[in-house]
Short mmCIF file of C-alpha atoms and ligand atoms in Angstrom, two decimals:
data_model
loop_
_atom_site.label_atom_id
_atom_site.label_comp_id
_atom_site.label_asym_id
_atom_site.label_seq_id
_atom_site.Cartn_x
_atom_site.Cartn_y
_atom_site.Cartn_z
CA UNK A 268 -16.41 201.01 101.18
CA UNK A 269 -14.76 202.53 98.17
CA UNK A 270 -14.20 200.41 95.07
CA UNK A 271 -10.88 202.26 94.64
CA UNK A 272 -7.79 201.16 96.57
CA UNK A 273 -7.18 202.64 100.02
CA UNK A 274 -4.61 205.43 100.16
CA UNK A 275 -1.71 204.49 102.44
CA UNK A 276 -1.08 207.46 104.71
CA UNK A 277 0.89 205.46 107.28
CA UNK A 278 -0.10 203.30 110.29
CA UNK A 279 -1.20 206.14 112.61
CA UNK A 280 -3.52 207.57 109.93
CA UNK A 281 -4.90 204.08 109.16
CA UNK A 282 -5.72 203.49 112.85
CA UNK A 283 -7.33 206.91 113.16
CA UNK A 284 -9.29 206.36 109.93
CA UNK A 285 -10.72 203.19 111.49
CA UNK A 286 -11.85 205.13 114.59
CA UNK A 287 -13.47 207.81 112.43
CA UNK A 288 -15.31 205.19 110.36
CA UNK A 289 -16.61 203.52 113.53
CA UNK A 290 -17.82 206.91 114.78
CA UNK A 291 -19.57 207.63 111.47
CA UNK A 292 -21.21 204.19 111.43
CA UNK A 293 -22.74 205.04 114.81
CA UNK A 294 -23.55 208.74 114.41
CA UNK A 295 -23.99 209.17 110.66
CA UNK A 296 -25.81 205.99 109.75
CA UNK A 297 -27.77 205.43 106.53
CA UNK A 298 -30.95 206.26 108.46
CA UNK A 299 -29.52 209.53 109.85
CA UNK A 300 -28.30 210.47 106.38
CA UNK A 301 -31.72 209.78 104.88
CA UNK A 302 -33.34 211.99 107.54
CA UNK A 303 -30.82 214.76 106.88
CA UNK A 304 -31.60 214.58 103.15
CA UNK A 305 -35.18 215.54 103.92
CA UNK A 306 -33.90 219.07 104.62
CA UNK A 307 -33.96 221.55 101.75
CA UNK A 308 -30.67 221.71 99.82
CA UNK A 309 -29.81 225.07 101.42
CA UNK A 310 -29.84 223.55 104.92
CA UNK A 311 -27.86 220.40 104.19
CA UNK A 312 -24.37 219.89 105.53
CA UNK A 313 -25.03 222.07 108.59
CA UNK A 314 -25.73 220.34 111.89
CA UNK A 315 -24.58 221.86 115.17
CA UNK A 316 -25.40 218.63 117.07
CA UNK A 317 -23.08 216.62 114.83
CA UNK A 318 -20.39 219.28 115.28
CA UNK A 319 -20.76 218.98 119.07
CA UNK A 320 -20.37 215.19 118.86
CA UNK A 321 -17.07 215.68 117.05
CA UNK A 322 -16.08 218.29 119.64
CA UNK A 323 -16.74 215.83 122.49
CA UNK A 324 -14.07 213.56 120.99
CA UNK A 325 -11.67 216.44 120.53
CA UNK A 326 -11.93 215.97 116.77
CA UNK A 327 -12.45 219.62 115.92
CA UNK A 328 -8.81 220.03 116.89
CA UNK A 329 -7.25 217.00 115.22
CA UNK A 330 -4.40 219.08 113.81
CA UNK A 331 -4.33 221.90 116.34
CA UNK A 332 -1.31 222.11 118.67
CA UNK A 333 -1.79 220.66 122.17
CA UNK A 334 -0.97 224.11 123.52
CA UNK A 335 -4.31 225.30 122.12
CA UNK A 336 -6.27 222.26 123.27
CA UNK A 337 -5.88 220.30 120.03
CA UNK A 338 -4.79 216.70 119.50
CA UNK A 339 -1.73 217.71 117.46
CA UNK A 340 -2.13 214.77 115.11
CA UNK A 341 -0.01 214.62 112.00
CA UNK A 342 -1.19 216.28 108.79
CA UNK A 343 -1.63 212.74 107.37
CA UNK A 344 -4.07 211.84 110.16
CA UNK A 345 -5.86 215.11 109.48
CA UNK A 346 -6.17 214.21 105.79
CA UNK A 347 -7.55 210.77 106.71
CA UNK A 348 -10.12 212.54 108.92
CA UNK A 349 -11.15 215.04 106.21
CA UNK A 350 -11.34 212.23 103.62
CA UNK A 351 -13.71 210.19 105.79
CA UNK A 352 -15.93 213.20 106.54
CA UNK A 353 -16.09 214.16 102.87
CA UNK A 354 -16.51 210.61 101.59
CA UNK A 355 -19.46 210.06 103.93
CA UNK A 356 -20.90 213.53 103.20
CA UNK A 357 -20.92 214.29 106.91
CA UNK A 358 -22.47 217.64 107.92
CA UNK A 359 -19.36 219.66 108.79
CA UNK A 360 -20.28 223.16 107.62
CA UNK A 361 -21.06 224.44 111.14
CA UNK A 362 -17.39 224.29 112.11
CA UNK A 363 -15.16 223.94 109.03
CA UNK A 364 -14.39 227.64 108.47
CA UNK A 365 -13.74 228.28 112.15
CA UNK A 366 -11.55 225.19 112.61
CA UNK A 367 -9.58 225.43 109.37
CA UNK A 368 -9.29 229.16 108.77
CA UNK A 369 -10.10 231.29 111.80
CA UNK A 370 -8.47 229.09 114.47
CA UNK A 371 -5.04 228.69 112.82
CA UNK A 372 -4.99 232.39 111.88
CA UNK A 373 -5.83 233.50 115.42
CA UNK A 374 -3.06 231.25 116.78
CA UNK A 375 -0.59 233.11 114.56
CA UNK A 376 -1.96 236.66 114.55
CA UNK A 377 -4.67 237.02 117.21
CA UNK A 378 -4.29 238.86 120.52
CA UNK A 379 -4.02 236.79 123.68
CA UNK A 380 -7.55 237.86 124.60
CA UNK A 381 -8.89 236.67 121.20
CA UNK A 382 -7.03 233.39 121.52
CA UNK A 383 -8.43 232.76 125.02
CA UNK A 384 -11.93 233.70 123.94
CA UNK A 385 -12.35 232.13 120.52
CA UNK A 386 -10.08 229.08 120.34
CA UNK A 387 -11.79 227.11 123.16
CA UNK A 388 -15.21 228.07 121.75
CA UNK A 389 -14.19 226.80 118.29
CA UNK A 390 -13.01 223.52 119.81
CA UNK A 391 -16.33 223.15 121.64
CA UNK A 392 -18.14 223.58 118.32
CA UNK A 393 -19.83 226.73 119.54
CA UNK A 394 -18.35 229.20 117.12
CA UNK A 395 -19.62 229.27 113.56
CA UNK A 396 -18.00 231.77 111.19
CA UNK A 397 -18.83 233.14 107.74
CA UNK A 398 -16.24 234.67 105.41
CA UNK A 399 -16.83 238.31 104.48
CA UNK A 400 -14.29 238.88 101.73
CA UNK A 401 -16.06 239.26 98.35
CA UNK A 402 -17.88 242.44 97.37
CA UNK A 403 -19.86 243.55 94.30
CA UNK A 404 -16.65 244.95 92.75
CA UNK A 405 -14.03 242.86 94.53
CA UNK A 406 -13.84 239.12 93.89
CA UNK A 407 -10.66 237.91 92.22
CA UNK A 408 -9.15 241.33 92.74
CA UNK A 409 -9.95 241.25 96.43
CA UNK A 410 -7.56 244.09 97.25
CA UNK A 411 -10.05 246.44 95.50
CA UNK A 412 -12.52 245.96 98.33
CA UNK A 413 -14.33 249.10 99.43
CA UNK A 414 -15.92 248.24 102.78
CA UNK A 415 -14.51 250.66 105.32
CA UNK A 416 -13.76 250.46 109.02
CA UNK A 417 -13.12 253.80 110.69
CA UNK A 418 -11.61 254.20 114.09
CA UNK A 419 -14.13 255.84 116.49
CA UNK A 420 -14.66 256.03 120.27
CA UNK A 421 -11.94 253.47 120.98
CA UNK A 422 -13.48 250.97 118.54
CA UNK A 423 -14.42 250.76 114.86
CA UNK A 424 -17.41 251.71 112.73
CA UNK A 425 -17.91 249.48 109.66
CA UNK A 426 -19.78 250.41 106.47
CA UNK A 427 -19.99 248.47 103.23
CA UNK A 428 -21.57 245.65 101.25
CA UNK A 429 -20.40 242.06 101.02
CA UNK A 430 -21.52 239.55 98.41
CA UNK A 431 -21.69 235.72 98.47
CA UNK A 432 -21.31 235.64 102.26
CA UNK A 433 -22.26 231.99 102.65
CA UNK A 434 -23.74 230.97 106.04
CA UNK A 435 -24.14 234.62 107.15
CA UNK A 436 -27.63 233.68 108.36
CA UNK A 437 -26.21 230.92 110.58
CA UNK A 438 -22.86 232.29 111.73
CA UNK A 439 -21.99 233.75 115.13
CA UNK A 440 -19.25 235.97 113.67
CA UNK A 441 -18.18 237.29 110.30
CA UNK A 442 -14.47 237.08 109.44
CA UNK A 443 -14.54 240.40 107.65
CA UNK A 444 -12.02 242.20 105.44
CA UNK A 445 -12.38 245.99 105.40
CA UNK A 446 -10.30 248.99 104.42
CA UNK A 447 -8.91 250.89 107.41
CA UNK A 448 -6.63 253.26 105.49
CA UNK A 449 -7.88 254.71 102.18
CA UNK A 450 -4.59 256.55 101.56
CA UNK A 451 -2.35 253.48 101.80
CA UNK A 452 -1.36 251.32 98.80
CA UNK A 453 -4.37 249.09 98.10
CA UNK A 454 -2.99 245.90 99.68
CA UNK A 455 -1.62 247.77 102.69
CA UNK A 456 -4.80 249.48 103.87
CA UNK A 457 -6.85 246.34 104.59
CA UNK A 458 -7.61 244.87 108.01
CA UNK A 459 -9.43 241.78 109.25
CA UNK A 460 -12.17 241.88 111.90
CA UNK A 461 -14.23 239.32 113.78
CA UNK A 462 -17.66 240.95 113.79
CA UNK A 463 -20.51 239.45 115.88
CA UNK A 464 -23.41 238.86 113.47
CA UNK A 465 -25.86 240.06 116.13
CA UNK A 466 -24.41 243.61 116.00
CA UNK A 467 -27.02 246.26 115.08
CA UNK A 468 -26.63 247.61 111.52
CA UNK A 469 -26.10 244.25 109.78
CA UNK A 470 -28.68 243.29 107.14
CA UNK A 471 -28.63 239.86 105.47
CA UNK A 472 -30.34 239.27 102.11
CA UNK A 473 -30.51 235.69 100.81
CA UNK A 474 -29.28 234.73 97.32
CA UNK A 475 -29.94 231.30 95.82
CA UNK A 476 -26.92 229.61 94.28
CA UNK A 477 -27.18 227.44 91.15
CA UNK A 478 -26.66 224.39 93.39
CA UNK A 479 -29.87 225.19 95.29
CA UNK A 480 -27.69 226.22 98.23
CA UNK A 481 -27.96 229.58 99.90
CA UNK A 482 -25.50 232.41 99.96
CA UNK A 483 -26.10 236.06 100.93
CA UNK A 484 -25.54 239.71 100.32
CA UNK A 485 -24.67 241.35 103.65
CA UNK A 486 -24.85 245.08 104.32
CA UNK A 487 -22.95 246.82 107.12
CA UNK A 488 -24.41 250.22 107.99
CA UNK A 489 -22.62 252.04 110.80
CA UNK A 490 -21.82 248.73 112.54
CA UNK A 491 -19.97 249.52 115.80
CA UNK A 492 -17.50 247.02 117.17
CA UNK A 493 -14.90 247.24 119.93
CA UNK A 494 -11.15 247.60 119.42
CA UNK A 495 -10.88 243.89 120.27
CA UNK A 496 -12.67 242.97 117.01
CA UNK A 497 -9.53 243.79 114.99
CA UNK A 498 -7.35 240.75 114.21
CA UNK A 499 -3.63 241.54 113.95
CA UNK A 500 -2.32 245.02 113.27
CA UNK A 501 -4.35 247.72 111.47
CA UNK A 502 -3.49 247.45 107.76
CA UNK A 503 -1.98 243.99 108.26
CA UNK A 504 -4.98 242.18 106.81
CA UNK A 505 -3.59 241.20 103.42
CA UNK A 506 -0.99 238.77 104.82
CA UNK A 507 -3.68 237.26 107.06
CA UNK A 508 -6.13 236.85 104.17
CA UNK A 509 -3.64 235.19 101.81
CA UNK A 510 -2.46 232.80 104.51
CA UNK A 511 -6.05 231.94 105.46
CA UNK A 512 -6.99 231.33 101.81
CA UNK A 513 -4.20 228.77 101.58
CA UNK A 514 -5.74 226.90 104.53
CA UNK A 515 -9.06 226.99 102.66
CA UNK A 516 -7.50 225.60 99.46
CA UNK A 517 -5.85 222.75 101.38
CA UNK A 518 -9.34 221.93 102.62
CA UNK A 519 -10.82 222.15 99.11
CA UNK A 520 -8.08 219.89 97.73
CA UNK A 521 -8.94 217.32 100.42
CA UNK A 522 -12.45 217.27 99.05
CA UNK A 523 -11.35 214.92 96.31
CA UNK A 524 -12.73 212.28 98.69
CA UNK A 525 -16.20 213.56 97.82
CA UNK A 526 -15.40 213.09 94.11
CA UNK A 527 -14.17 209.56 94.89
CA UNK A 528 -17.54 208.81 96.51
CA UNK A 529 -19.35 210.09 93.41
CA UNK A 530 -17.11 207.99 91.18
CA UNK A 531 -17.80 204.92 93.35
CA UNK A 532 -21.53 205.47 92.96
CA UNK A 533 -21.17 205.87 89.20
CA UNK A 534 -19.10 202.67 88.92
CA UNK A 535 -21.59 200.68 91.03
CA UNK A 536 -24.42 202.02 88.90
CA UNK A 537 -22.65 201.19 85.62
CA UNK A 538 -21.99 197.66 86.88
CA UNK A 539 -25.73 196.94 86.80
CA UNK A 540 -27.05 199.42 84.19
CA UNK A 541 -27.84 198.43 80.60
CA UNK A 542 -28.02 200.42 77.37
CA UNK A 543 -31.20 200.81 75.27
CA UNK A 544 -30.58 197.38 73.66
CA UNK A 545 -30.17 195.68 77.04
CA UNK A 546 -26.38 195.27 76.82
CA UNK A 547 -24.51 195.88 80.13
CA UNK A 548 -22.96 199.37 80.10
CA UNK A 549 -20.01 198.15 82.17
CA UNK A 550 -18.77 195.96 79.32
CA UNK A 551 -18.87 198.76 76.72
CA UNK A 552 -15.21 199.64 75.84
CA UNK A 553 -16.03 203.36 75.57
CA UNK A 554 -17.57 203.36 79.05
CA UNK A 555 -14.62 201.43 80.50
CA UNK A 556 -12.22 203.87 78.88
CA UNK A 557 -14.02 206.92 80.30
CA UNK A 558 -14.28 205.43 83.78
CA UNK A 559 -10.66 204.24 83.70
CA UNK A 560 -9.50 207.78 82.92
CA UNK A 561 -11.58 209.18 85.77
CA UNK A 562 -10.14 206.64 88.22
CA UNK A 563 -6.60 207.62 87.20
CA UNK A 564 -7.45 211.31 87.61
CA UNK A 565 -8.98 210.75 91.05
CA UNK A 566 -5.81 208.96 92.13
CA UNK A 567 -3.64 211.80 90.79
CA UNK A 568 -5.84 214.32 92.56
CA UNK A 569 -5.53 212.43 95.86
CA UNK A 570 -1.75 212.45 95.50
CA UNK A 571 -1.79 216.23 95.07
CA UNK A 572 -3.72 216.49 98.35
CA UNK A 573 -1.11 214.21 99.96
CA UNK A 574 1.65 216.45 98.67
CA UNK A 575 0.00 219.43 100.41
CA UNK A 576 -0.13 217.66 103.73
CA UNK A 577 3.49 216.52 103.30
CA UNK A 578 4.41 220.21 102.94
CA UNK A 579 2.41 221.10 106.04
CA UNK A 580 4.00 218.21 107.93
CA UNK A 581 7.41 219.61 106.96
CA UNK A 582 6.45 222.98 108.47
CA UNK A 583 5.97 224.74 105.12
CA UNK A 584 2.89 226.55 103.76
CA UNK A 585 1.88 224.80 100.49
CA UNK A 586 0.94 227.89 98.45
CA UNK A 587 1.19 226.62 94.87
CA UNK A 588 0.74 222.96 95.86
CA UNK A 589 -2.63 223.80 97.44
CA UNK A 590 -3.57 225.78 94.32
CA UNK A 591 -2.73 222.75 92.14
CA UNK A 592 -4.73 220.38 94.33
CA UNK A 593 -7.70 222.74 94.29
CA UNK A 594 -7.64 223.22 90.49
CA UNK A 595 -7.46 219.50 89.76
CA UNK A 596 -10.08 218.38 92.32
CA UNK A 597 -12.59 221.04 91.30
CA UNK A 598 -12.31 220.48 87.55
CA UNK A 599 -12.32 216.72 87.99
CA UNK A 600 -15.68 216.87 89.73
CA UNK A 601 -17.13 218.90 86.85
CA UNK A 602 -15.80 216.37 84.34
CA UNK A 603 -17.09 213.42 86.34
CA UNK A 604 -20.58 214.89 86.38
CA UNK A 605 -20.48 215.52 82.63
CA UNK A 606 -19.39 211.92 81.97
CA UNK A 607 -22.17 210.64 84.25
CA UNK A 608 -24.79 212.68 82.37
CA UNK A 609 -23.36 211.59 79.03
CA UNK A 610 -23.52 207.90 79.98
CA UNK A 611 -26.79 208.11 81.88
CA UNK A 612 -28.77 209.89 79.18
CA UNK A 613 -32.06 211.68 79.93
CA UNK A 614 -32.70 209.82 83.23
CA UNK A 615 -29.46 211.26 84.64
CA UNK A 616 -30.65 214.81 83.98
CA UNK A 617 -33.69 214.42 86.24
CA UNK A 618 -33.51 216.12 89.63
CA UNK A 619 -33.70 214.49 93.05
CA UNK A 620 -37.21 213.27 93.82
CA UNK A 621 -38.32 213.14 90.16
CA UNK A 622 -39.77 209.76 89.09
CA UNK A 623 -37.10 207.73 87.28
CA UNK A 624 -34.23 210.04 88.31
CA UNK A 625 -31.01 208.09 88.02
CA UNK A 626 -29.23 207.71 91.38
CA UNK A 627 -31.97 210.00 92.73
CA UNK A 628 -30.63 212.97 90.79
CA UNK A 629 -27.09 212.74 92.19
CA UNK A 630 -25.29 213.86 89.04
CA UNK A 631 -27.88 216.43 88.06
CA UNK A 632 -27.07 217.99 91.45
CA UNK A 633 -23.30 217.57 91.07
CA UNK A 634 -23.36 219.32 87.67
CA UNK A 635 -24.93 222.37 89.31
CA UNK A 636 -22.86 222.30 92.51
CA UNK A 637 -19.40 221.44 91.16
CA UNK A 638 -18.96 224.84 89.53
CA UNK A 639 -18.78 226.38 93.01
CA UNK A 640 -15.43 224.84 93.87
CA UNK A 641 -14.01 226.12 90.57
CA UNK A 642 -14.99 229.66 91.64
CA UNK A 643 -14.82 229.60 95.45
CA UNK A 644 -11.60 230.15 97.41
CA UNK A 645 -10.18 232.09 94.43
CA UNK A 646 -11.14 231.03 90.89
CA UNK A 647 -9.10 228.40 89.08
CA UNK A 648 -7.82 231.06 86.66
CA UNK A 649 -6.32 232.92 89.59
CA UNK A 650 -4.92 229.65 90.98
CA UNK A 651 -3.20 229.00 87.65
CA UNK A 652 -1.46 232.37 87.91
CA UNK A 653 -0.37 231.42 91.43
CA UNK A 654 1.06 228.11 90.18
CA UNK A 655 2.84 229.89 87.30
CA UNK A 656 4.35 232.62 89.46
CA UNK A 657 5.08 230.83 92.75
CA UNK A 658 5.51 227.27 91.54
CA UNK A 659 7.15 227.70 88.14
CA UNK A 660 8.68 231.15 88.82
CA UNK A 661 7.42 232.45 85.49
CA UNK A 662 7.33 236.24 85.02
CA UNK A 663 3.95 237.93 85.51
C1 FAD B 883 -22.00 230.05 95.72
C2 FAD B 883 -20.84 230.94 96.09
C3 FAD B 883 -20.44 231.01 97.43
C4 FAD B 883 -19.40 231.88 97.80
N1 FAD B 883 -19.09 232.01 99.14
C5 FAD B 883 -18.24 233.01 99.51
C6 FAD B 883 -18.04 233.31 100.90
O1 FAD B 883 -18.58 232.64 101.80
N2 FAD B 883 -17.28 234.39 101.22
C7 FAD B 883 -16.66 235.17 100.27
O2 FAD B 883 -15.99 236.12 100.63
N3 FAD B 883 -16.81 234.88 98.95
C8 FAD B 883 -17.58 233.84 98.55
N4 FAD B 883 -17.77 233.57 97.21
C9 FAD B 883 -17.19 234.49 96.23
C10 FAD B 883 -16.05 233.91 95.43
O3 FAD B 883 -14.89 233.83 96.21
C11 FAD B 883 -15.91 234.84 94.21
O4 FAD B 883 -17.03 234.62 93.39
C12 FAD B 883 -14.63 234.58 93.47
O5 FAD B 883 -13.53 235.04 94.20
C13 FAD B 883 -14.65 235.28 92.08
O6 FAD B 883 -14.98 236.63 92.19
P1 FAD B 883 -16.12 237.28 91.26
O7 FAD B 883 -17.35 236.47 91.39
O8 FAD B 883 -16.20 238.72 91.60
O9 FAD B 883 -15.61 237.09 89.77
P2 FAD B 883 -14.54 238.00 89.02
O10 FAD B 883 -13.37 238.25 89.90
O11 FAD B 883 -15.23 239.18 88.46
O12 FAD B 883 -14.07 237.04 87.85
C14 FAD B 883 -14.85 236.82 86.67
C15 FAD B 883 -14.06 235.89 85.76
O13 FAD B 883 -12.83 236.53 85.34
C16 FAD B 883 -11.71 235.73 85.69
N5 FAD B 883 -10.61 236.59 86.14
C17 FAD B 883 -10.70 237.66 86.96
N6 FAD B 883 -9.48 238.19 87.18
C18 FAD B 883 -8.59 237.42 86.48
C19 FAD B 883 -7.16 237.44 86.32
N7 FAD B 883 -6.40 238.35 86.94
N8 FAD B 883 -6.59 236.48 85.55
C20 FAD B 883 -7.35 235.53 84.93
N9 FAD B 883 -8.70 235.47 85.04
C21 FAD B 883 -9.31 236.39 85.81
C22 FAD B 883 -12.20 234.83 86.83
O14 FAD B 883 -11.45 233.62 86.89
C23 FAD B 883 -13.65 234.59 86.44
O15 FAD B 883 -13.73 233.54 85.51
C24 FAD B 883 -18.73 232.65 96.81
C25 FAD B 883 -19.10 232.51 95.46
C26 FAD B 883 -20.13 231.67 95.10
C27 FAD B 883 -20.50 231.57 93.65
#
């Protein structure tokens, strides 16, 4: 249980939250979590069996329309679900991209054949996807991407290099952005493909992230796919990508629940920890001040996530609201980790497994991992431009 007050998302969300907690108590117990933590950092968070258990309850489609086999729950129920998964550090990586990004985009832009083929597979937890957007010279300025897909023999031939393609080694398909028209204006010539990762011509090279997690460089050399791999119209990829990135940011904003868990652990630790002279840290006014500020920021960050779901519930796409939620949640986690290291001293800088590591290296890990959310899904600098232009209507 969190030491912070429960967020009131309405009676339906509260009931659903209770069901999700009961499920987690049974299928993601302390013992199961301890066993999962024996895996190397790069393998944590990914568990196809856990994904299938969620699928059996229909919980991969909590927000999906009934028409597509989902439960069509409100966006508030969906937030309660994401909060519980994040708070309990449940292993959701095997399905999150497919459920939150690929599924909703296929509902809007996919062909009937793609919808029939992929949507049920995603709901069964059998379709893991990696995102193939970034390239060596195309990150923030994604429209500069150079990977090419050329029309040939009724299908497409793909050539190019992708960078930071996380989970490429585990995914069934890559949600790939490639240029299909080199003569068109740079945003207009891009298309999105669903490329099976087993296709000949794909080479995956691992890269270790600062967090200890794994990402990849992926090379596409003459990769042949059918015409049915194209999502939407040729050259219509930019609208699809920007819409899908908003779904991803909504997800990232919801991750403030993970920060709340970290704050809870810090508060519990401070309640029993003492300084070098044996005085309880929790009664130090400076410590109370720092922790009080963090609690207020976590609450503000949660409310930004709620605002996003309120927009979704009202049938609107929360472009700048999702950007705001993402900026605040990501930077808050960085600050929390810095405060924890500052208060914990040398013992807090020791890594997991090291003798004497405070909270078994939790904040040493968070310091290294939290930078990812500031960069991923579009860096916070880019998000600030989005807030300025779309939210405040400032000139570019
Ligand atoms: C561990 C990890 C996992 C990732 N996983 C994936 C993945 O699965 N799939 C995928 O496609 N990508 C992934 N990414 C890539 C991520 O989306 C990019 O790193 C990000 O978009 C930034 O691009 P870049 O690294 O090329 O930096 P750059 O775009 O070169 O930016 C460098 C710096 O300049 C700033 N900057 C650039 N342009 C502007 C501007 N116009 N205004 C203000 N500031 C600017 C940026 O904010 C940044 O601080 C991952 C990245 C990491 C680190």
